Coordinates of C-alpha atoms in Angstrom, one line a residue:
Chain A
X10 CA 85.8 42.6 -47.1
X11 CA 85.6 40.2 -50.0
X12 CA 87.6 37.5 -50.2
X13 CA 88.0 34.8 -52.7
X14 CA 90.3 31.9 -52.7
X15 CA 91.0 29.7 -55.4
X16 CA 87.4 30.2 -57.0
X17 CA 86.5 28.3 -60.0
X18 CA 82.6 28.5 -61.5
X19 CA 81.6 25.6 -64.0
X20 CA 77.9 25.7 -65.2
X21 CA 76.1 22.9 -65.7
X22 CA 76.2 23.3 -69.7
X23 CA 80.2 22.9 -69.2
X24 CA 81.0 26.7 -69.4
X25 CA 83.8 27.7 -67.3
X26 CA 82.8 31.1 -66.0
X27 CA 85.5 31.6 -63.6
X28 CA 88.8 29.7 -63.3
X29 CA 91.0 29.3 -59.9
X30 CA 90.4 33.1 -59.0
X31 CA 91.7 34.5 -56.1
X32 CA 90.7 38.0 -55.1
X33 CA 90.8 40.2 -52.0
X34 CA 88.8 43.7 -51.5
X35 CA 89.0 45.7 -48.3
X36 CA 86.4 47.6 -46.8
X37 CA 85.6 51.0 -48.2
X38 CA 87.6 50.4 -51.7
X39 CA 86.2 51.5 -54.9
X40 CA 86.9 48.8 -57.4
X41 CA 86.2 48.5 -61.5
X42 CA 86.0 45.5 -62.9
X43 CA 86.6 45.6 -66.7
X44 CA 87.0 43.2 -69.3
X45 CA 85.5 41.8 -72.4
X46 CA 81.8 40.5 -72.6
X47 CA 81.5 37.2 -71.3
X48 CA 84.9 37.2 -69.6
X49 CA 83.3 36.0 -66.0
X50 CA 82.6 39.8 -64.5
X51 CA 78.9 38.8 -64.1
X52 CA 79.4 35.5 -63.0
X53 CA 81.9 37.2 -60.5
X54 CA 79.5 39.8 -59.1
X55 CA 76.7 37.2 -58.6
X56 CA 79.1 35.0 -56.2
X57 CA 79.1 38.1 -53.9
X58 CA 75.5 38.1 -52.9
X59 CA 75.0 34.3 -53.5
X60 CA 73.2 34.2 -56.6
X61 CA 75.8 31.6 -57.7
X62 CA 77.9 29.4 -55.5
X63 CA 81.4 28.6 -56.7
X64 CA 82.0 24.9 -58.1
X65 CA 85.4 25.1 -56.0
X66 CA 87.1 27.5 -53.9
X67 CA 85.6 29.9 -51.0
X68 CA 84.0 33.0 -51.0
X69 CA 83.9 35.4 -48.0
X70 CA 81.9 38.5 -47.5
X71 CA 82.3 40.3 -44.3
X72 CA 83.8 37.4 -42.6
X73 CA 80.9 35.0 -43.6
X74 CA 81.7 31.9 -45.5
X75 CA 79.1 32.2 -48.5
X76 CA 79.7 28.6 -49.4
X77 CA 78.7 27.2 -46.2
X78 CA 76.1 29.7 -45.6
X79 CA 72.4 28.1 -45.0
X80 CA 69.7 28.9 -46.9
X81 CA 68.0 31.1 -44.2
X82 CA 70.7 33.3 -43.6
X83 CA 71.0 34.3 -47.0
X84 CA 68.6 37.0 -46.9
X85 CA 70.5 38.6 -44.3
X86 CA 73.5 38.8 -46.4
X87 CA 71.8 40.1 -49.0
X88 CA 70.2 43.4 -47.1
X89 CA 73.7 44.1 -46.6
X90 CA 74.9 44.3 -50.1
X91 CA 73.1 46.5 -52.6
X92 CA 72.9 45.2 -56.0
X93 CA 72.6 47.2 -59.1
X94 CA 71.4 44.7 -61.6
X95 CA 72.4 44.8 -65.3
X96 CA 68.4 44.2 -66.3
X97 CA 67.4 46.3 -63.1
X98 CA 65.1 43.5 -61.6
X99 CA 62.2 45.8 -60.6
X100 CA 58.8 44.8 -59.6
X101 CA 56.6 45.2 -62.5
X102 CA 53.4 45.2 -60.3
X103 CA 54.8 47.7 -57.9
X104 CA 55.3 51.8 -58.4
X105 CA 58.7 53.5 -58.6
X106 CA 58.0 54.5 -55.0
X107 CA 56.8 50.9 -54.1
X108 CA 60.1 49.2 -55.8
X109 CA 62.2 51.0 -53.9
X110 CA 60.5 51.1 -50.3
X111 CA 60.5 47.5 -50.7
X112 CA 64.1 47.2 -49.9
X113 CA 63.5 49.2 -46.6
X114 CA 60.4 47.0 -45.8
X115 CA 61.6 43.8 -45.9
X116 CA 64.4 44.8 -43.1
X117 CA 61.6 46.2 -41.1
X118 CA 61.7 50.0 -41.5
X119 CA 58.4 51.5 -40.2
X120 CA 55.8 53.1 -42.9
X121 CA 56.4 56.8 -41.8
X122 CA 60.4 56.4 -42.2
X123 CA 60.1 54.4 -45.5
X124 CA 58.1 57.5 -46.9
X125 CA 60.4 59.9 -46.1
X126 CA 63.3 57.9 -47.1
X127 CA 62.3 57.0 -50.5
X128 CA 61.4 60.4 -51.4
X129 CA 64.6 61.5 -50.5
X130 CA 65.9 58.7 -52.3
X131 CA 63.8 59.3 -55.4
X132 CA 65.0 63.3 -55.1
X133 CA 68.6 62.3 -55.3
X134 CA 68.4 60.0 -58.4
X135 CA 66.3 62.6 -60.3
X136 CA 62.9 60.9 -60.1
X137 CA 61.0 62.9 -58.1
X138 CA 57.6 63.3 -59.9
X139 CA 57.9 59.5 -61.1
X140 CA 56.8 58.1 -57.6
X141 CA 53.6 56.5 -58.7
X142 CA 55.0 55.3 -62.1
X143 CA 55.1 51.7 -62.9
X144 CA 58.3 50.2 -64.3
X145 CA 57.2 49.7 -67.8
X146 CA 56.0 53.1 -68.1
X147 CA 59.7 54.6 -67.6
X148 CA 62.9 54.6 -70.1
X149 CA 65.7 52.3 -69.6
X150 CA 67.7 55.2 -68.0
X151 CA 64.7 55.9 -65.6
X152 CA 64.6 52.2 -64.7
X153 CA 68.3 51.9 -64.0
X154 CA 68.0 54.9 -61.3
X155 CA 65.1 53.1 -59.5
X156 CA 67.4 50.0 -59.3
X157 CA 70.2 52.2 -58.1
X158 CA 67.8 53.9 -55.8
X159 CA 66.6 50.6 -54.1
X160 CA 70.2 49.4 -53.9
X161 CA 71.7 52.3 -51.8
X162 CA 68.6 53.0 -49.8
X163 CA 69.6 51.3 -47.1
X164 CA 73.2 52.1 -46.6
X165 CA 74.7 48.8 -47.6
X166 CA 78.2 47.7 -46.5
X167 CA 79.0 46.5 -49.7
X168 CA 77.4 48.1 -53.2
X169 CA 77.8 45.6 -56.0
X170 CA 76.8 47.2 -59.5
X171 CA 76.7 45.3 -62.7
X172 CA 76.9 48.2 -65.7
X173 CA 75.1 50.8 -63.6
X174 CA 75.5 53.4 -66.8
X175 CA 75.1 51.0 -69.5
X176 CA 72.0 52.7 -70.5
X177 CA 72.5 56.2 -69.8
X178 CA 73.4 59.1 -71.4
X179 CA 76.9 60.6 -70.4
X180 CA 75.4 63.5 -68.0
X181 CA 73.3 61.1 -66.2
X182 CA 75.7 58.3 -66.0
X183 CA 78.1 61.0 -64.3
X184 CA 75.2 61.6 -61.9
X185 CA 75.1 58.0 -60.9
X186 CA 78.8 57.9 -60.7
X187 CA 78.7 60.9 -58.3
X188 CA 76.4 59.1 -56.3
X189 CA 78.3 55.8 -56.0
X190 CA 81.5 58.0 -55.1
X191 CA 79.6 59.6 -52.3
X192 CA 78.6 56.1 -51.0
X193 CA 81.9 55.0 -50.9
X194 CA 82.9 58.0 -49.3
X195 CA 80.6 57.3 -46.6
X196 CA 82.1 53.9 -45.9
X197 CA 80.6 51.5 -48.5
X198 CA 82.8 49.3 -50.6
X199 CA 82.0 49.5 -54.3
X200 CA 82.4 46.9 -56.9
X201 CA 81.4 48.0 -60.3
X202 CA 81.6 46.2 -63.4
X203 CA 81.5 48.5 -66.3
X204 CA 82.6 48.9 -70.1
X205 CA 82.5 52.7 -69.5
X206 CA 86.2 53.7 -70.6
X207 CA 85.9 57.4 -70.0
X208 CA 84.7 56.7 -66.4
X209 CA 87.4 54.5 -65.4
X210 CA 90.3 56.5 -66.6
X211 CA 88.8 59.6 -64.7
X212 CA 88.1 57.9 -61.6
X213 CA 91.6 56.7 -61.1
X214 CA 90.7 53.8 -58.8
X215 CA 91.6 50.0 -58.6
X216 CA 91.0 48.3 -61.7
X217 CA 90.5 44.4 -61.8
X218 CA 90.6 43.5 -65.7
X219 CA 89.0 39.8 -65.9
X220 CA 89.6 37.8 -69.0
X221 CA 88.6 34.3 -69.9
X222 CA 87.5 33.6 -66.4
X223 CA 90.8 34.5 -64.6
X224 CA 92.3 37.8 -63.0
X225 CA 94.3 39.2 -65.8
X226 CA 95.6 42.6 -64.1
X227 CA 94.7 44.2 -60.9
X228 CA 96.2 47.5 -60.4
X229 CA 95.7 50.4 -58.1
X230 CA 94.9 53.8 -59.8
X231 CA 94.4 51.8 -63.0
X232 CA 93.0 52.8 -66.3
X233 CA 90.4 50.7 -68.6
X234 CA 93.0 49.3 -70.4
X235 CA 92.1 47.6 -73.9
X236 CA 92.7 50.9 -75.7
X237 CA 92.4 50.7 -79.7
Chain B
X18 CA 55.9 53.5 -34.9
X19 CA 57.4 50.0 -36.1
X20 CA 56.8 47.7 -38.9
X21 CA 53.6 46.6 -39.1
X22 CA 53.9 43.4 -40.9
X23 CA 50.0 42.0 -41.0
X24 CA 49.2 45.6 -42.3
X25 CA 51.9 45.0 -44.9
X26 CA 50.5 41.8 -45.6
X27 CA 46.8 43.0 -46.3
X28 CA 48.3 46.2 -48.2
X29 CA 50.5 44.0 -50.4
X30 CA 47.6 41.4 -50.8
X31 CA 45.0 44.3 -52.0
X32 CA 47.6 45.7 -54.2
X33 CA 48.3 42.6 -56.0
X34 CA 44.7 41.8 -56.6
X35 CA 43.8 45.2 -57.6
X36 CA 47.0 45.4 -60.1
X37 CA 46.0 42.0 -61.6
X38 CA 42.3 42.2 -61.8
X39 CA 42.1 39.7 -64.6
X40 CA 44.2 36.9 -62.9
X41 CA 42.1 37.4 -59.6
X42 CA 39.0 37.3 -61.8
X43 CA 40.0 34.1 -63.5
X44 CA 40.9 32.5 -60.2
X45 CA 37.7 33.6 -58.6
X46 CA 35.8 32.3 -61.7
X47 CA 37.6 29.1 -61.4
X48 CA 37.4 28.2 -58.0
X49 CA 33.4 29.2 -58.2
X50 CA 32.6 27.1 -61.1
X51 CA 34.4 24.0 -59.6
X52 CA 32.8 24.3 -56.3
X53 CA 29.4 24.8 -57.7
X54 CA 29.5 21.6 -59.5
X55 CA 30.9 19.9 -56.7
X56 CA 28.2 21.4 -54.4
X57 CA 25.3 20.2 -56.8
X58 CA 26.8 16.7 -57.1
X59 CA 26.5 16.6 -53.0
X60 CA 22.8 17.3 -53.3
X61 CA 22.5 14.9 -56.2
X62 CA 24.6 12.4 -53.8
X63 CA 21.9 13.1 -50.8
X64 CA 18.8 12.8 -53.2
X65 CA 20.2 9.8 -54.7
X66 CA 20.4 8.2 -51.3
X67 CA 17.2 9.5 -50.4
X68 CA 15.2 8.1 -52.9
X69 CA 17.2 4.8 -52.7
X70 CA 16.2 5.0 -49.0
X71 CA 12.4 5.6 -49.6
X72 CA 12.1 2.9 -52.0
X73 CA 13.6 0.6 -49.5
X74 CA 11.7 1.6 -46.7
X75 CA 8.7 0.6 -48.4
X76 CA 9.9 -3.1 -48.7
X77 CA 7.6 -5.1 -46.1
X78 CA 7.0 -8.7 -45.6
X79 CA 3.1 -9.3 -45.1
X80 CA 2.6 -12.4 -43.4
X81 CA -1.1 -13.9 -43.4
X82 CA -1.9 -16.0 -40.2
X83 CA -3.9 -18.9 -40.6
X84 CA -7.5 -18.9 -40.1
X85 CA -7.6 -21.1 -37.0
X86 CA -5.3 -19.1 -34.9
X87 CA -6.7 -17.1 -31.7
X88 CA -5.4 -13.5 -30.8
X89 CA -3.1 -15.0 -28.3
X90 CA -1.4 -17.0 -30.7
X91 CA -1.0 -14.0 -33.1
X92 CA 0.4 -11.9 -30.2
X93 CA 3.0 -14.8 -29.3
X94 CA 3.7 -14.9 -33.1
X95 CA 4.4 -11.3 -33.4
X96 CA 7.1 -11.5 -30.4
X97 CA 8.4 -14.5 -32.1
X98 CA 9.0 -12.7 -35.3
X99 CA 10.2 -9.5 -33.3
X100 CA 12.9 -11.7 -31.6
X101 CA 14.3 -12.9 -35.1
X102 CA 17.3 -11.2 -36.1
X103 CA 17.3 -8.5 -38.8
X104 CA 13.7 -7.7 -38.0
X105 CA 13.2 -4.2 -37.3
X106 CA 9.3 -4.0 -36.6
X107 CA 6.4 -6.1 -36.5
X108 CA 2.7 -4.7 -36.5
X109 CA -0.6 -6.7 -36.5
X110 CA -3.7 -5.8 -38.6
X111 CA -6.2 -8.1 -37.4
X112 CA -9.0 -9.4 -39.5
X113 CA -11.3 -6.5 -38.0
X114 CA -8.8 -3.7 -38.8
X115 CA -8.2 -5.2 -42.4
X116 CA -12.0 -5.3 -42.7
X117 CA -12.3 -1.6 -41.7
X118 CA -9.5 -0.6 -43.9
X119 CA -11.3 -2.4 -46.7
X120 CA -14.7 -0.6 -45.9
X121 CA -12.9 2.6 -45.8
X122 CA -11.3 2.3 -49.3
X123 CA -14.7 0.9 -50.3
X124 CA -16.5 4.0 -48.9
X125 CA -19.2 1.8 -47.4
X126 CA -20.0 1.5 -43.4
X127 CA -18.6 -1.4 -41.8
X128 CA -21.8 -3.1 -40.3
X129 CA -23.1 -3.6 -43.8
X130 CA -19.9 -4.9 -45.1
X131 CA -20.1 -7.8 -43.2
X132 CA -23.4 -8.9 -44.1
X133 CA -23.0 -7.8 -47.9
X134 CA -19.9 -10.1 -47.6
X135 CA -22.4 -13.3 -46.5
X136 CA -21.9 -12.8 -42.7
X137 CA -18.2 -13.7 -42.4
X138 CA -15.2 -11.6 -42.3
X139 CA -13.0 -12.8 -45.3
X140 CA -9.9 -11.3 -44.2
X141 CA -7.1 -13.2 -42.7
X142 CA -4.9 -11.8 -39.4
X143 CA -2.0 -9.9 -40.8
X144 CA 1.9 -9.4 -39.6
X145 CA 3.4 -6.4 -41.5
X146 CA 7.3 -6.9 -40.8
X147 CA 9.9 -4.6 -41.8
X148 CA 13.5 -5.2 -42.0
X149 CA 16.5 -3.3 -40.8
X150 CA 18.2 -4.3 -43.5
X151 CA 16.5 -4.5 -46.8
X152 CA 18.8 -7.4 -47.8
X153 CA 17.4 -9.4 -45.5
X154 CA 13.9 -9.4 -46.9
X155 CA 14.1 -12.5 -48.7
X156 CA 15.6 -14.7 -46.0
X157 CA 13.2 -13.1 -43.4
X158 CA 10.2 -14.3 -45.7
X159 CA 11.2 -17.5 -45.8
X160 CA 12.2 -18.1 -42.3
X161 CA 8.5 -16.5 -41.3
X162 CA 7.0 -18.9 -44.2
X163 CA 8.4 -21.9 -42.3
X164 CA 6.4 -20.8 -38.8
X165 CA 3.4 -23.4 -38.7
X166 CA 1.1 -20.7 -37.8
X167 CA 1.7 -18.8 -40.9
X168 CA -0.5 -19.2 -43.9
X169 CA 0.9 -17.4 -46.7
X170 CA 4.0 -14.6 -47.0
X171 CA 4.2 -12.0 -49.6
X172 CA 7.1 -9.8 -50.1
X173 CA 7.2 -8.5 -53.6
X174 CA 8.9 -11.7 -54.7
X175 CA 10.7 -11.0 -57.6
X176 CA 11.0 -7.4 -57.8
X177 CA 12.8 -6.7 -54.4
X178 CA 16.0 -8.3 -56.1
X179 CA 15.5 -5.6 -58.8
X180 CA 14.6 -3.0 -56.4
X181 CA 17.7 -3.6 -54.5
X182 CA 19.8 -3.5 -57.7
X183 CA 18.6 -0.4 -58.6
X184 CA 18.8 1.3 -55.4
X185 CA 22.2 0.1 -55.1
X186 CA 23.5 1.6 -58.3
X187 CA 21.7 4.9 -57.8
X188 CA 23.7 5.0 -54.6
X189 CA 27.2 4.2 -56.7
X190 CA 26.5 6.8 -59.2
X191 CA 25.6 9.3 -56.7
X192 CA 29.1 8.6 -54.9
X193 CA 30.9 8.2 -58.5
X194 CA 29.7 11.7 -59.2
X195 CA 30.6 13.3 -56.2
X196 CA 34.1 11.5 -56.4
X197 CA 34.8 12.6 -59.9
X198 CA 33.9 16.2 -59.4
X199 CA 35.9 16.2 -56.1
X200 CA 38.8 15.1 -58.4
X201 CA 38.1 17.4 -61.2
X202 CA 37.7 20.5 -58.8
X203 CA 40.9 20.0 -57.1
X204 CA 42.7 19.6 -60.2
X205 CA 41.3 22.7 -61.8
X206 CA 42.1 24.8 -58.6
X207 CA 45.5 23.4 -58.2
X208 CA 46.3 24.2 -61.9
X209 CA 44.9 27.4 -61.5
X210 CA 47.0 28.5 -58.7
X211 CA 49.8 26.9 -59.8
X212 CA 49.6 29.2 -62.9
X213 CA 49.0 32.1 -60.4
X214 CA 52.1 31.6 -58.5
X215 CA 54.0 30.8 -61.9
X216 CA 53.1 34.2 -63.3
X217 CA 54.9 35.7 -60.2
X218 CA 58.2 33.7 -59.8
X219 CA 60.1 36.7 -61.4
X220 CA 58.6 38.7 -58.9
X221 CA 59.3 36.2 -56.0
X222 CA 63.2 35.6 -57.5
X223 CA 63.5 39.7 -57.5
X224 CA 62.1 39.6 -53.6
X225 CA 64.7 37.1 -52.9
X226 CA 67.6 39.0 -54.4
X227 CA 66.6 42.3 -52.9
X228 CA 66.8 40.2 -49.3
X229 CA 63.2 39.4 -48.5
X230 CA 63.0 36.4 -46.2
X231 CA 60.8 33.5 -47.2
X232 CA 58.0 34.4 -45.0
X233 CA 58.1 37.8 -45.9
X234 CA 57.4 36.7 -49.5
X235 CA 55.1 33.7 -48.5
X236 CA 52.3 35.6 -46.5
X237 CA 51.2 37.9 -49.1
X238 CA 50.7 35.2 -51.5
X239 CA 49.0 32.8 -49.0
X240 CA 46.4 35.6 -47.9
X241 CA 45.8 36.6 -51.4
X242 CA 45.4 33.0 -52.3
X243 CA 43.0 32.4 -49.2
X244 CA 40.9 35.5 -50.2
X245 CA 40.5 34.3 -53.7
X246 CA 39.6 31.1 -52.6
X247 CA 37.0 32.5 -50.1
X248 CA 35.6 34.7 -52.5
X249 CA 34.9 31.9 -55.1
X250 CA 33.8 29.5 -52.5
X251 CA 31.7 32.1 -51.0
X252 CA 30.1 32.8 -54.5
X253 CA 29.8 29.0 -55.1
X254 CA 27.9 28.6 -52.0
X255 CA 25.6 31.6 -52.7
X256 CA 24.6 30.3 -56.3
X257 CA 24.5 26.5 -55.2
X258 CA 22.3 27.5 -52.0
X259 CA 19.8 29.4 -53.9
X260 CA 19.7 27.2 -57.2
X261 CA 19.1 24.2 -55.1
X262 CA 16.7 26.0 -53.1
X263 CA 14.7 27.1 -56.5
X264 CA 14.9 23.3 -57.8
X265 CA 13.5 21.7 -54.8
X266 CA 10.9 23.9 -54.7
X267 CA 10.0 23.4 -58.1
X268 CA 10.5 19.8 -58.1
X269 CA 8.1 19.6 -54.6
X270 CA 5.4 21.5 -56.6
X271 CA 5.4 19.6 -59.8
X272 CA 6.9 16.2 -59.4
X273 CA 5.3 15.5 -55.7
X274 CA 5.9 11.9 -56.2
X275 CA 9.5 12.7 -56.0
X276 CA 11.4 12.8 -52.6
X277 CA 13.7 15.7 -52.4
X278 CA 16.1 16.4 -49.6
X279 CA 15.3 19.4 -47.6
X280 CA 17.5 19.4 -44.5
X281 CA 18.6 22.4 -43.4
X282 CA 21.7 20.8 -41.5
X283 CA 22.8 19.4 -44.7
X284 CA 22.5 22.4 -46.4
X285 CA 24.4 24.6 -43.8
X286 CA 27.1 22.0 -43.8
X287 CA 27.7 21.7 -47.6
X288 CA 27.5 25.2 -47.9
X289 CA 30.1 26.1 -45.3
X290 CA 31.7 23.3 -46.4
X291 CA 32.4 24.8 -50.0
X292 CA 33.3 28.3 -48.3
X293 CA 36.0 26.1 -46.3
X294 CA 37.2 24.0 -49.4
X295 CA 37.6 27.1 -51.5
X296 CA 39.4 29.3 -48.8
X297 CA 41.6 26.0 -47.9
X298 CA 42.5 24.8 -51.5
X299 CA 43.3 28.6 -52.2
X300 CA 45.8 29.0 -49.5
X301 CA 47.2 25.6 -49.2
X302 CA 47.6 25.4 -53.1
X303 CA 49.3 28.8 -53.1
X304 CA 51.4 27.4 -50.2
X305 CA 52.8 24.5 -51.9
X306 CA 53.2 25.9 -55.3
X307 CA 55.1 28.8 -53.7
X308 CA 57.5 26.1 -51.7
X309 CA 58.8 25.4 -55.0
X310 CA 59.9 28.6 -56.0
X311 CA 61.3 29.8 -53.1
X312 CA 63.4 27.1 -52.7
X313 CA 64.8 27.2 -56.1

């Protein structure tokens, strides 16, 4: 599903975000990415949906080489990947319903189907009744759930989440985790960067720790680590 | 039912304009104001050219034939001058006609006039010559003066040069005004379109991250630009059309000596041009500025 070979990323300002990373994540896995802030988790995640390209090394997603990928193929890659962004990236001039619907519209789903699927999805993430609100009228947690809804609505092969529970109270956070877990059970590969120790420790999934741009630890059924 | 892309585009365009009403109004106003100025400047050019032309068309050469020339000789003279390069028309005003004209302006009757003038007609035969190109008047006049049968040539010596200078400047000023306002309106509108697209760069970025293809993002923006441009152009055409109509009617009734252009073909062309210009600048401008964000 995901394969990184000798990947390094150096930003134009000279910051070495990733150094010689080798990584393999199989289809259907559920992986936590942990590590201190600024360790390179977000950069690593951005490589998956080609928001960034590596300075050196190769990135393969679903058998496709992202380094050699042409500009016009990128939209198709992104449609097979759901992304829960750290800053939500909601369209400010669209309502909640329209934001979620957008992910279906780009792949050409009919209007009728868009309507039923989005209302089901909003129900699922607990946003029923907020369909016509604009993002600015929502709380942080609600915006995050809109983002989650948009990311998972077209059953992506890969779901990438950058701190999807960061702004949520524990109860809602667990609700989101249930969603991700269920999606994973239906075959979607999930990679989630997080600082939520309790969640990582409880779920007992594969944990990859990133420190200073390198893979510091990679264990099946791991814990959060970094215990005080 | 499958996905209906044209319908999606229209819906997106409508939403976008409705949800950024101030941005939309600002765009329409920018296009409108720029094109109103441009439209009026085009009519200014048309009128400047028209005034210049009407001044120039009044330039003519009067060649008085020597007294002893026969009617046949005058006829031959006419065809000879007609044959000279640069001559557009030669008309004969015979001494009898000249006398009659004189009589008319005096308000008397012709028969009395001859006797009143001492039994002879003092007017010579006259040829009135118009040049194809007003610049040639001076050269033509001296060429005609050189003909043996010609007594005297008059063509407004001295003031022809000044008049031609004036009409030349009038034309240049007309073109200058149109040129300057064309550049100004293109710059204004493109700055506006750029700002419009720039304000949506985050939206464009997000759409790309969610997997929208460039075409999917581009079309609603293009149609929005086109619609706003069309609205601005339409309002400009309306304002210019009514405004110009009113101004020319006013000028015609008060400054009757000033020739004004009231040409329905030109009228339609200018107004249609404004409409098209607004539409094209809206759409092309959006497309060009969008391209930069789509490929970043």
